[in-house]
XYZ file of C-alpha atoms in Angstrom:
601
model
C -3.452 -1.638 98.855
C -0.872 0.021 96.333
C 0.910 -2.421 94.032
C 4.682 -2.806 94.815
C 6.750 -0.573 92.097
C 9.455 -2.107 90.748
C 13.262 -0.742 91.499
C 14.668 0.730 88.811
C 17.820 -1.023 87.269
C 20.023 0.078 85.005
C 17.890 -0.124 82.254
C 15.660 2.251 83.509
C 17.806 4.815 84.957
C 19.536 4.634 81.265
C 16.083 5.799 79.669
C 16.401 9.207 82.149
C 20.012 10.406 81.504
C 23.420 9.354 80.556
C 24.482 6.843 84.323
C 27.788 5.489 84.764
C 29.487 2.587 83.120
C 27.876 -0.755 84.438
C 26.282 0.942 87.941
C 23.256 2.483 86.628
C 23.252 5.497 88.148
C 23.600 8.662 86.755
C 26.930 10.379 85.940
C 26.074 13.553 87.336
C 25.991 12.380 91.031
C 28.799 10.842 92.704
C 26.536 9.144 94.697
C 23.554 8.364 92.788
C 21.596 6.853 95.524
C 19.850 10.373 96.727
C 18.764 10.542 93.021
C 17.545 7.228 92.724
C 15.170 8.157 96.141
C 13.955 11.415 94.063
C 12.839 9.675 90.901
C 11.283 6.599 93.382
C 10.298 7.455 96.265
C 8.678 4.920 98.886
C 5.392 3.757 98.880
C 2.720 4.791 101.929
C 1.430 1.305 102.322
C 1.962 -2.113 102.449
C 4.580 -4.178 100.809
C 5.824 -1.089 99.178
C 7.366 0.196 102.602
C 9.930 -3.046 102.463
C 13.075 -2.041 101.713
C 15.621 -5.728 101.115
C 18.881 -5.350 101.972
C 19.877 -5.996 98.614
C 18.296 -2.464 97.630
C 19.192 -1.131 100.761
C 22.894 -1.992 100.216
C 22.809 -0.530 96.393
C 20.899 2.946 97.587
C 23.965 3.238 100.425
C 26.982 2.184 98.194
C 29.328 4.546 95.697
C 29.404 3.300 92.067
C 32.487 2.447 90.724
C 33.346 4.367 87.891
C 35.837 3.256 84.739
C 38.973 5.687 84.892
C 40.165 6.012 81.202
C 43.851 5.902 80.321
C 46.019 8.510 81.946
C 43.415 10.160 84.391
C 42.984 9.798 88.025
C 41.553 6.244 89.217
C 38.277 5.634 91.161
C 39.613 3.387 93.781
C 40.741 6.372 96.342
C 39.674 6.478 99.539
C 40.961 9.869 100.610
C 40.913 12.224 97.643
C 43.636 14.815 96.754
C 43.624 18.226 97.223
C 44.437 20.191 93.586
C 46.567 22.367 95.913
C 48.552 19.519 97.062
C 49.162 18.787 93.847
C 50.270 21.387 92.288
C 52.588 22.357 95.380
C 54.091 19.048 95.007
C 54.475 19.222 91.076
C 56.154 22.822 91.620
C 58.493 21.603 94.400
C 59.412 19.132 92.579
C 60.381 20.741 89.439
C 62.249 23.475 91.488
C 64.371 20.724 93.151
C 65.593 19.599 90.216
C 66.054 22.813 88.654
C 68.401 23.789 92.067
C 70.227 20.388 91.234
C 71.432 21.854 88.062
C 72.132 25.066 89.325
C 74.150 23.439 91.810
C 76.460 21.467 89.486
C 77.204 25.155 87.394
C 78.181 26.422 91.043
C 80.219 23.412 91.871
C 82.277 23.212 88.649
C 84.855 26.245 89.871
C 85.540 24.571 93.385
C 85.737 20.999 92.291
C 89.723 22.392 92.421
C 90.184 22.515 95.608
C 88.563 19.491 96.353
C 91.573 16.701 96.667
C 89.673 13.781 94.869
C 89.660 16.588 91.547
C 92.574 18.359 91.956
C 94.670 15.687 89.602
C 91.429 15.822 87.319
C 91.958 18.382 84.056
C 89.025 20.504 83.622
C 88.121 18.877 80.315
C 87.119 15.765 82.677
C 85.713 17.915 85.686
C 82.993 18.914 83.445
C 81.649 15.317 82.517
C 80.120 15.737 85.989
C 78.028 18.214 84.462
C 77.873 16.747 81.253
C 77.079 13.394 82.645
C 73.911 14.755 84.536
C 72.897 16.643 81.369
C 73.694 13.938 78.722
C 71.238 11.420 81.248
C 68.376 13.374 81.297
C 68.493 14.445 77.504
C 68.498 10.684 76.681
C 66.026 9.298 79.324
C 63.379 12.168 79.242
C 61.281 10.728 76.079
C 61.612 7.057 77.207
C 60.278 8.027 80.806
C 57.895 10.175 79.735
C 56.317 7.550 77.817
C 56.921 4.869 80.225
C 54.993 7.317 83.065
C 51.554 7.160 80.352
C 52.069 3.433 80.276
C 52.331 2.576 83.878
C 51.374 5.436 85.602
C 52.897 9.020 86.835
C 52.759 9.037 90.363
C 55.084 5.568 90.254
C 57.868 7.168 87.524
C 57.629 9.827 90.097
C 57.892 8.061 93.108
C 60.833 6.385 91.799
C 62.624 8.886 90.662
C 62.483 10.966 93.924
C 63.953 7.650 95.580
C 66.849 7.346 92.604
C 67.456 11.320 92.917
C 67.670 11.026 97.044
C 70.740 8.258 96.493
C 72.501 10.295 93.824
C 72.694 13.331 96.004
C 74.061 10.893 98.865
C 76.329 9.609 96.718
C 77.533 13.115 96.001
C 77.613 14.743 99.515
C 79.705 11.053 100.586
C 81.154 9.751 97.606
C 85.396 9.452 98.241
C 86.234 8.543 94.857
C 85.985 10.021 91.128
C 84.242 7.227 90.455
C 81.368 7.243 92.808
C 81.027 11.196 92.190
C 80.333 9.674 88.660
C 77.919 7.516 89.630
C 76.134 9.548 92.046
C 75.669 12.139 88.818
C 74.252 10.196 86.318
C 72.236 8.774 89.540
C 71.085 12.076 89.784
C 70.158 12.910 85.907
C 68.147 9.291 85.324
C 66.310 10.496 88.323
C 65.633 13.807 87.306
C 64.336 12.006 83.817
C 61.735 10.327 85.280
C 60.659 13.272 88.102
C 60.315 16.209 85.359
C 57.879 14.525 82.751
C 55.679 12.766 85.213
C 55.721 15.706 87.530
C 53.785 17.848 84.982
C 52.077 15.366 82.769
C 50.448 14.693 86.689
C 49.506 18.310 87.051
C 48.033 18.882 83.231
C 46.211 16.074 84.004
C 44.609 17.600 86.963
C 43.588 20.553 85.295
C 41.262 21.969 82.540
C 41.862 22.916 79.174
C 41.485 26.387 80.314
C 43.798 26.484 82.958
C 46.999 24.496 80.982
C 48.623 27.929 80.176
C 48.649 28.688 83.758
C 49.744 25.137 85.218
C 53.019 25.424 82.466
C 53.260 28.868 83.922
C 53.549 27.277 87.287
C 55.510 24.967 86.191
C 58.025 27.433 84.467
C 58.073 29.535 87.727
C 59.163 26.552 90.015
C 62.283 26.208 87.523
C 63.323 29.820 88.659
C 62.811 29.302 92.192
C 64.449 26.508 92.135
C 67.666 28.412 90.770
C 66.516 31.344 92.557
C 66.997 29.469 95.924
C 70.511 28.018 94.656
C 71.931 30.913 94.056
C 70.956 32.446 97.133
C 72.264 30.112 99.477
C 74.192 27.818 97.794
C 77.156 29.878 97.779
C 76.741 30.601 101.037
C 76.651 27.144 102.153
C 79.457 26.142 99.943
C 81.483 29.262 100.980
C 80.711 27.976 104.409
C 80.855 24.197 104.687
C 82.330 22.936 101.337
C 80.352 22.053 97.968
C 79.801 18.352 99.450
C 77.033 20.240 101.484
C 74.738 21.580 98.290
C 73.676 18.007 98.079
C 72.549 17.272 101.390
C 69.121 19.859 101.805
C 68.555 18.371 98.415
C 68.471 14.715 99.255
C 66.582 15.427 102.798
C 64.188 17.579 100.180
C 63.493 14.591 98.077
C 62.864 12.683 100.764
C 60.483 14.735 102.141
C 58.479 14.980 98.488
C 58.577 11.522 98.737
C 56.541 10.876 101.541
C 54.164 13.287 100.299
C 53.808 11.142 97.154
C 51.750 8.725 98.066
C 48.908 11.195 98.801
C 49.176 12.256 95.081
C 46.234 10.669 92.716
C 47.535 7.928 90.885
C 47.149 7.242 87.078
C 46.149 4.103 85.101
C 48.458 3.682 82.576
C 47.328 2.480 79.304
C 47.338 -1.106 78.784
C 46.316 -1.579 75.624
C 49.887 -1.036 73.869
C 53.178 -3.105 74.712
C 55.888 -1.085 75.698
C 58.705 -0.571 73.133
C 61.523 -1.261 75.444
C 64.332 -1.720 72.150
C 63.375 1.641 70.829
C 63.814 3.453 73.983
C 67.239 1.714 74.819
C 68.038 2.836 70.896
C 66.781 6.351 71.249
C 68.299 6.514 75.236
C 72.275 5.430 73.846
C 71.990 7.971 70.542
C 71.536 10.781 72.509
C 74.124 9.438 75.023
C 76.560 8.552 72.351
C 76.217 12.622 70.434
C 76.723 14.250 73.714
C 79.749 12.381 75.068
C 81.142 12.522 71.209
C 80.802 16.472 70.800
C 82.287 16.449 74.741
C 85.460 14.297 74.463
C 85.725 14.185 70.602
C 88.245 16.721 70.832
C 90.532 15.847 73.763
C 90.285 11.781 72.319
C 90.534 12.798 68.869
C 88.018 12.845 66.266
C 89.105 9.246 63.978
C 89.616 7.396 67.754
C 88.435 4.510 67.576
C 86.288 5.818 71.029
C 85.148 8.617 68.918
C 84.260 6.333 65.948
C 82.377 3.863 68.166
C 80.320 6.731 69.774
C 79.206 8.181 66.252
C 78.347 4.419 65.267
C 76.177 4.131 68.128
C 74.770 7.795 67.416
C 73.571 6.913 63.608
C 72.877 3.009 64.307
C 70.671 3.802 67.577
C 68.823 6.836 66.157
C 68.045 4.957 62.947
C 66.589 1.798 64.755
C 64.395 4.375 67.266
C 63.458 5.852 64.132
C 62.276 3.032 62.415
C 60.593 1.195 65.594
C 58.808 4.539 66.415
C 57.257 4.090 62.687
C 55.613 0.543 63.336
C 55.091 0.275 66.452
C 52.396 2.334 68.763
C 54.177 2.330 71.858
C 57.804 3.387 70.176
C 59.808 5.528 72.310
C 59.197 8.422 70.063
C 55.287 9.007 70.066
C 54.436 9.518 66.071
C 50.886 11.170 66.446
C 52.232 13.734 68.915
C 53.940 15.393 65.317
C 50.881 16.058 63.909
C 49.688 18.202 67.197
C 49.912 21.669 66.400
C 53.021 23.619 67.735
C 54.242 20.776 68.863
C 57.333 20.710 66.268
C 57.255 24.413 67.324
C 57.744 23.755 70.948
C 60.700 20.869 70.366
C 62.726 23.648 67.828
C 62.452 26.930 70.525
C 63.292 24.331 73.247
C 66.291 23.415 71.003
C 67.649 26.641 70.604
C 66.834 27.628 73.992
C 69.286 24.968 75.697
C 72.063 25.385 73.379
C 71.598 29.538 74.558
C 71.182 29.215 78.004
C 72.853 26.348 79.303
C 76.301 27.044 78.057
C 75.937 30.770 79.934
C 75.048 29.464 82.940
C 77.561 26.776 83.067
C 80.686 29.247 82.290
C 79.366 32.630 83.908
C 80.650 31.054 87.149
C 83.894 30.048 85.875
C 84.168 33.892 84.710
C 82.991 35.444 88.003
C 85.296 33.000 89.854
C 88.366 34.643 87.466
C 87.043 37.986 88.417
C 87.533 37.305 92.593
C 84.506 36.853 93.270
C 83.351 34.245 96.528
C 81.012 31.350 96.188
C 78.581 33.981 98.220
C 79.464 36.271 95.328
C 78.858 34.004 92.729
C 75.613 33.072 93.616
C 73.948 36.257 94.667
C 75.462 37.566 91.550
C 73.351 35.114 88.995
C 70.145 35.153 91.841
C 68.671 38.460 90.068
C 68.751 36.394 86.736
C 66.491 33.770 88.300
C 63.845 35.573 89.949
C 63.527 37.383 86.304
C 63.075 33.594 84.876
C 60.058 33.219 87.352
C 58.721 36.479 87.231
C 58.676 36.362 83.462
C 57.235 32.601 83.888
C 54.373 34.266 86.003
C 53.350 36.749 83.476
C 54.170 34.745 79.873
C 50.664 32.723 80.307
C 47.802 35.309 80.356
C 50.267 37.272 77.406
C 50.189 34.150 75.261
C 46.776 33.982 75.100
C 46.029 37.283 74.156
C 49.632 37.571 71.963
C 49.868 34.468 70.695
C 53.025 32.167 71.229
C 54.760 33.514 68.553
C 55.167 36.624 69.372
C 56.055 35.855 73.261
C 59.150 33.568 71.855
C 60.004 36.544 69.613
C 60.039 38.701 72.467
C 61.934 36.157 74.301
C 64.820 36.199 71.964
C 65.034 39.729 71.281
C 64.852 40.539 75.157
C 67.860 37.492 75.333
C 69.804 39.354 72.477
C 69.607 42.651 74.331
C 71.004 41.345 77.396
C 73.688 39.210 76.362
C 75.026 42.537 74.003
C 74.874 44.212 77.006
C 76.676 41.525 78.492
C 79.329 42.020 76.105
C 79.916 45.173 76.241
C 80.156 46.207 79.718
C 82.900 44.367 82.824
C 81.733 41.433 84.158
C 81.779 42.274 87.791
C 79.946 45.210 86.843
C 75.872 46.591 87.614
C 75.511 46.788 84.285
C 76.385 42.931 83.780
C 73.873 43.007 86.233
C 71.176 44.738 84.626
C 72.381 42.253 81.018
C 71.675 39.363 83.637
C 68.177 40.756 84.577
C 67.007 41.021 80.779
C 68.700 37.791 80.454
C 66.334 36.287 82.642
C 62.993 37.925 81.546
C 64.206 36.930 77.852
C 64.602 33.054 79.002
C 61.376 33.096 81.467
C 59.380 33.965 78.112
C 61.174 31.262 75.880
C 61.079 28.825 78.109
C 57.435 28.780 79.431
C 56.128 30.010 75.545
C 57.798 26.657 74.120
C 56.408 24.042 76.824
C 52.672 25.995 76.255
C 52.984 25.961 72.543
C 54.197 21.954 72.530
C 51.259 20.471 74.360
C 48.781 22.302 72.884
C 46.249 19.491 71.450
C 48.077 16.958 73.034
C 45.541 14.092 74.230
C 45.707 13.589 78.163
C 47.087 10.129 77.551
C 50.268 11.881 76.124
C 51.226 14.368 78.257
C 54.210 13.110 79.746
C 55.186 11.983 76.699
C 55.304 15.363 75.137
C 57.024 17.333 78.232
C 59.378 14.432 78.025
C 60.161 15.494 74.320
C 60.120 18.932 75.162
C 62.541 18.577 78.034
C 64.732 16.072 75.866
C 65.308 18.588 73.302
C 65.942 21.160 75.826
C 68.280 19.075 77.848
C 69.946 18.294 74.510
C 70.696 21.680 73.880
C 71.998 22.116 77.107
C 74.238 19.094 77.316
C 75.738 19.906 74.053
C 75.790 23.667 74.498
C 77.935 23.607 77.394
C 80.543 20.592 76.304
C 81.306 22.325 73.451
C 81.574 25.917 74.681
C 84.161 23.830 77.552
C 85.758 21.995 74.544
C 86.358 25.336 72.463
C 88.034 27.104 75.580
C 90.538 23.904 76.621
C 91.299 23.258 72.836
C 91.998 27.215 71.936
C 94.196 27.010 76.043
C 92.195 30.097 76.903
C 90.952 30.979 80.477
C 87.125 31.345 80.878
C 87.225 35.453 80.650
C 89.076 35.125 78.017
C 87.045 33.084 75.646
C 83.813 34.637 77.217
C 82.986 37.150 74.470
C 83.265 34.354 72.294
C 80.729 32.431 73.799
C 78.719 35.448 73.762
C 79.006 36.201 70.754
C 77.854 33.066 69.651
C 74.442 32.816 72.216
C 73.852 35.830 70.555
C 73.544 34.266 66.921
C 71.363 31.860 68.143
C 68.995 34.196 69.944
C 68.475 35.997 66.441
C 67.975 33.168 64.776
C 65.297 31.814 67.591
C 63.763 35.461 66.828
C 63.837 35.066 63.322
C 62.259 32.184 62.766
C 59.530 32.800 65.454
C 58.674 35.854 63.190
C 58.763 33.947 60.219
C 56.169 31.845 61.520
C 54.000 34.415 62.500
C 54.062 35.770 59.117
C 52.549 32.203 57.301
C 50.037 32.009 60.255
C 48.664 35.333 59.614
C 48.827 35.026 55.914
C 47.291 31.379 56.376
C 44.656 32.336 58.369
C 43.782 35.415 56.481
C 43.234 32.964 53.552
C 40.683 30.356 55.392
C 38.759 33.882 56.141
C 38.388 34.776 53.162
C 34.774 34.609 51.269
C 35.101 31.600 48.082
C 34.133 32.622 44.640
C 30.943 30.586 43.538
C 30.852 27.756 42.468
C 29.052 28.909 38.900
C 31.472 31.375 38.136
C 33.876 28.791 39.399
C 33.530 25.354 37.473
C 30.826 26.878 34.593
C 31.674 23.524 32.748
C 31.104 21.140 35.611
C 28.095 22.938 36.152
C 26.589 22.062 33.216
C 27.609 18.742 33.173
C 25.486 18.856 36.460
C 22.562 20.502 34.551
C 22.320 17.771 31.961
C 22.387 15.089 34.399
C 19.582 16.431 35.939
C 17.578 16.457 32.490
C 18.166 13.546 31.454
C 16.804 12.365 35.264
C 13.597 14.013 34.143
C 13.139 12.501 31.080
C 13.596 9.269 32.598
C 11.075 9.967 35.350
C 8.636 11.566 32.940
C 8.749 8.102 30.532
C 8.026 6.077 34.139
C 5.031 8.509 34.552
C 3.503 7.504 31.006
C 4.152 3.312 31.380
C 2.343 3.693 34.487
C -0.678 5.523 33.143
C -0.986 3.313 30.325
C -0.769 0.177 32.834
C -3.155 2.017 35.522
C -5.898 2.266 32.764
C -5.401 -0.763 31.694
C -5.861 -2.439 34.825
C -8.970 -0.074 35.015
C -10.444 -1.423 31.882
C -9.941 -5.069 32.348
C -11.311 -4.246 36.284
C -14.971 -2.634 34.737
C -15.162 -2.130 31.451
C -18.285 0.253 31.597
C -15.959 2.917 33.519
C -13.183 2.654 30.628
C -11.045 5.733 32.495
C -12.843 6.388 35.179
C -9.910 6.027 37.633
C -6.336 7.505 36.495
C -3.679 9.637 36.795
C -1.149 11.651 34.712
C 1.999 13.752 35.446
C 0.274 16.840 35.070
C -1.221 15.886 38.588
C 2.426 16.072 40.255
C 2.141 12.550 41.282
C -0.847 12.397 43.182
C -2.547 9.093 43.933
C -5.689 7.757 41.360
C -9.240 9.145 42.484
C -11.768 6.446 43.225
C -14.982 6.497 41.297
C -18.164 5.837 43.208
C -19.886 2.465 42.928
């Protein structure tokens, strides 16, 4: 009868291939029980044929296997479809992305509303610089809060946070609430926007990043696309109040779908830096309400003093915590990624360009008689260029480089907004300015999120798009408060000071252009350099080379002097051994080393 073969443990499956951590079985089967059959199958006879339950149990069961730090957990019993995923990622981004457009639309009828009509304008805009200011100084702390605890939860919670600010907007019967509901509204979108895509990158391959950021960057113009299209038209129809409810029923609805999202380990290994984030959090705060209401309090107030206290004290203590500790709200090894300084500069320049245009343009096409419907089907064009451009940006940045797609960006920006300029503003050639508008920010905007998370580790994702989307967001707070600022210190209506404005987005779009070229320039010239075939290293360093050569002689001779002792020991040994042979058994350099010959007896 055949002898019983042993089962192989996880010793023995480890001497086939690489098997999972602390299961045995192989990494390259889910399952690993149909593999384990192959390699063993059951005996024909005997005691071989019994199968224990404790085998029979371990050939039937999954292995566990150990998630690492910021990717999707084992524990799931119904897995997530990559679709789902990315459809809620998208939908997510777009809704806050309508939420913004939605406060640039609101701004001209906050007039007529009678809770605002006592408020000056200078005030009326903190609800949009309120919303901006919150997610500028909350993006980097949530981001790095979602890689410590875990995305889908930052998400989940922020969806929740964002549903009660829009109620609070669409309800709210007091200045105060509308406040409230606001900043509601931009620590929600803080958390939703950095989790929402460090979830997707972390779904995807390094391959297809360009095109998840490209999805990403597309979901931000139909998201605007959308508000423009029909927010007017609701407005127009049943009061701005109503642009909030179909975005509170929408985050609702996101929500629910949530929870069928993969969920992410965070890493445990680090303490959360919860003083640095507070610190970092309350000096972006503090710079964005200072450059807001600096002028109508006064710059030496003691308000305006106290804010640019808080704005050198807290970034100097963020600073220095980010420095020593690992977990600091500002992530130190995500500087030494490449492009990742890149990506926070364009992003930069890109808010204080953008965000101030779209935040007056309605003001200006209000002053023009134009209707809420108006308004918003007049900017729609410029959003479907944003995610049209978004669409096409990735496949052209890997073939172009980034570079040259945020060049292209700018100078496509810079063409529009002259056009701009130049022509009425309730014109089809503002339209056509709007349209190359759009493709110029669709290529900035997608080009500076690719370029700042390439080489980020997995682990860091959100924490980089939260960077990313803090300096963005910090452009666009401060863009708009002081383009608002300059036109109620200088008493000027919105048309009025428009060419101004324009004027001014136009500087910065050749200066984004510039300095993308500029960079082009060193990486050709250092790459061309690394190419490059070295000179020897004779013709080189002839001195170290000798230096080298002497060494080397000197070896010999000291190897050579070894050789003689030991054939003057050898044949003395030999001697004292038989002294009728004398030399009968040695060796000598000459012989390169070779062992003594053996006489015969």
């Amino acid at each position: 009868m055949a002898a019983r073969q042993p089962d192989a443990g996880p010793q023995q499956a480890a001497q086939g291939r690489p098997t999972a951590a602390g299961t045995g079985w192989p990494t390259g089967n889910p399952d690993g029980a149909a593999d384990r059959c192959q390699r063993h199958p059951p005996q024909r006879a005997g005691r071989a044929m019994v199968v224990t339950a404790r085998h029979e149990r371990a050939a039937t069961a999954s292995p566990r296997r150990r998630a690492s730090p910021g990717t999707t957990g084992a524990a799931h019993r119904r897995p997530s479809s990559p679709l789902l995923v990315r459809a809620v990622c998208a939908a997510v981004t777009g809704l806050v992305m309508a939420d913004t457009m939605a406060s640039t639309l609101v701004l001209p009828l906050l007039g007529r509303d009678p809770i605002t009509q006592a408020v000056p304008l200078s005030q009326v805009s903190l609800l949009t610089t309120a919303y901006l200011a919150a997610i500028a100084a909350l993006l980097t702390p949530a981001g790095r809060l979602a890689d410590l605890i875990g995305r889908r939860a930052v998400l989940a919670l922020g969806l929740g946070v964002f549903a009660a600010g829009a109620c609070t907007m669409a309800f709210g019967s007091s200045w105060a609430l509308l406040l409230i509901g606001r900043l509601a509204q931009g620590v929600a979108a803080a958390m939703i926007l950095p989790s929402a895509l460090g979830l997707l990158l972390s779904q995807v391959g390094d391959q297809q990043r360009r095109g998840a950021v490209a999805l990403w960057g597309s979901a931000t113009g139909a998201g605007g696309l959308l508000m423009h299209a029909l927010g007017g038209l609701l407005a127009d129809s049943h009061g701005w109040r109503a642009l909030y409810l179909p975005l509170a029923s929408a985050a609702v609805a996101l929500l629910l779908l949530v929870a069928a999202l993969p969920s992410t380990r965070g890493s445990k290994q680090t303490p959360l830096d919860v003083m640095g984030m507070l610190a970092s959090a309350a000096a972006t705060a503090a710079v964005v309400l200072l450059l807001a209401c600096g002028g109508s309090w006064g710059w030496t107030s003691p308000a305006a003093l106290a804010l640019a206290a808080v704005t050198v004290g807290g970034a100097a203590l963020a600073w220095a915590r980010a420095r020593r500790l690992p977990a600091g709200a500002d992530d130190a090894p995500l500087w030494r990624c490449p492009g990742f300084v890149w990506g926070l500069a364009t992003s930069l320049l890109y808010g204080l360009v953008a965000f101030p245009m779209l935040a007056v343009a309605p003001l200006v096409l209000r002053e023009a008689g134009l209707s809420p419907t108006s308004m918003g089907l007049a900017l729609a064009p410029m959003s479907a260029a944003v995610m049209l451009a978004s669409t096409l940006v990735a496949r052209a940045a890997r073939r172009a480089g980034t570079s040259w797609m945020v060049y292209a960006g700018a100078y496509l920006t810079a063409s529009g907004l002259i056009v701009l300029y130049a022509v009425p503003h309730a014109s089809f050639g503002a339209l056509a300015g709007l349209v190359i508008v759009g493709i110029g920010f669709g290529f900035i905007s997608t080009t500076a999120t690719i370029s700042g998370t390439f080489g980020v580790d997995p682990s860091r994702y959100a924490t980089a798009i939260g960077s990313l989307t803090t300096a963005r967001m910090l452009g666009g707070a401060l863009g708009p408060a002081v383009a608002l600022a300059y036109l109620a210190s200088t008493h000027q209506e919105a048309g009025e000071g428009y060419p101004e404005l324009l004027a001014g987005a136009i500087g910065l779009s050749l200066l984004l252009g510039v300095l993308s070229l500029v960079r082009r320039i060193r990486h050709t010239r250092a790459t061309a350099a690394a190419s490059a075939p070295q000179p020897a290293a004779s013709a080189a360093r002839p001195a170290e080379v000798e230096r080298v050569r002497q060494v080397l002689q000197r070896q010999r001779s000291r190897l050579e002097a070894i050789a003689r002792t030991a054939e003057e020991e050898l044949a003395a040994l030999s001697a004292r051994a038989d002294p009728g042979r004398g030399r009968a058994a040695s060796w000598s350099p000459s012989s390169s080393f070779a062992p003594p010959r053996q006489g015969a007896s």
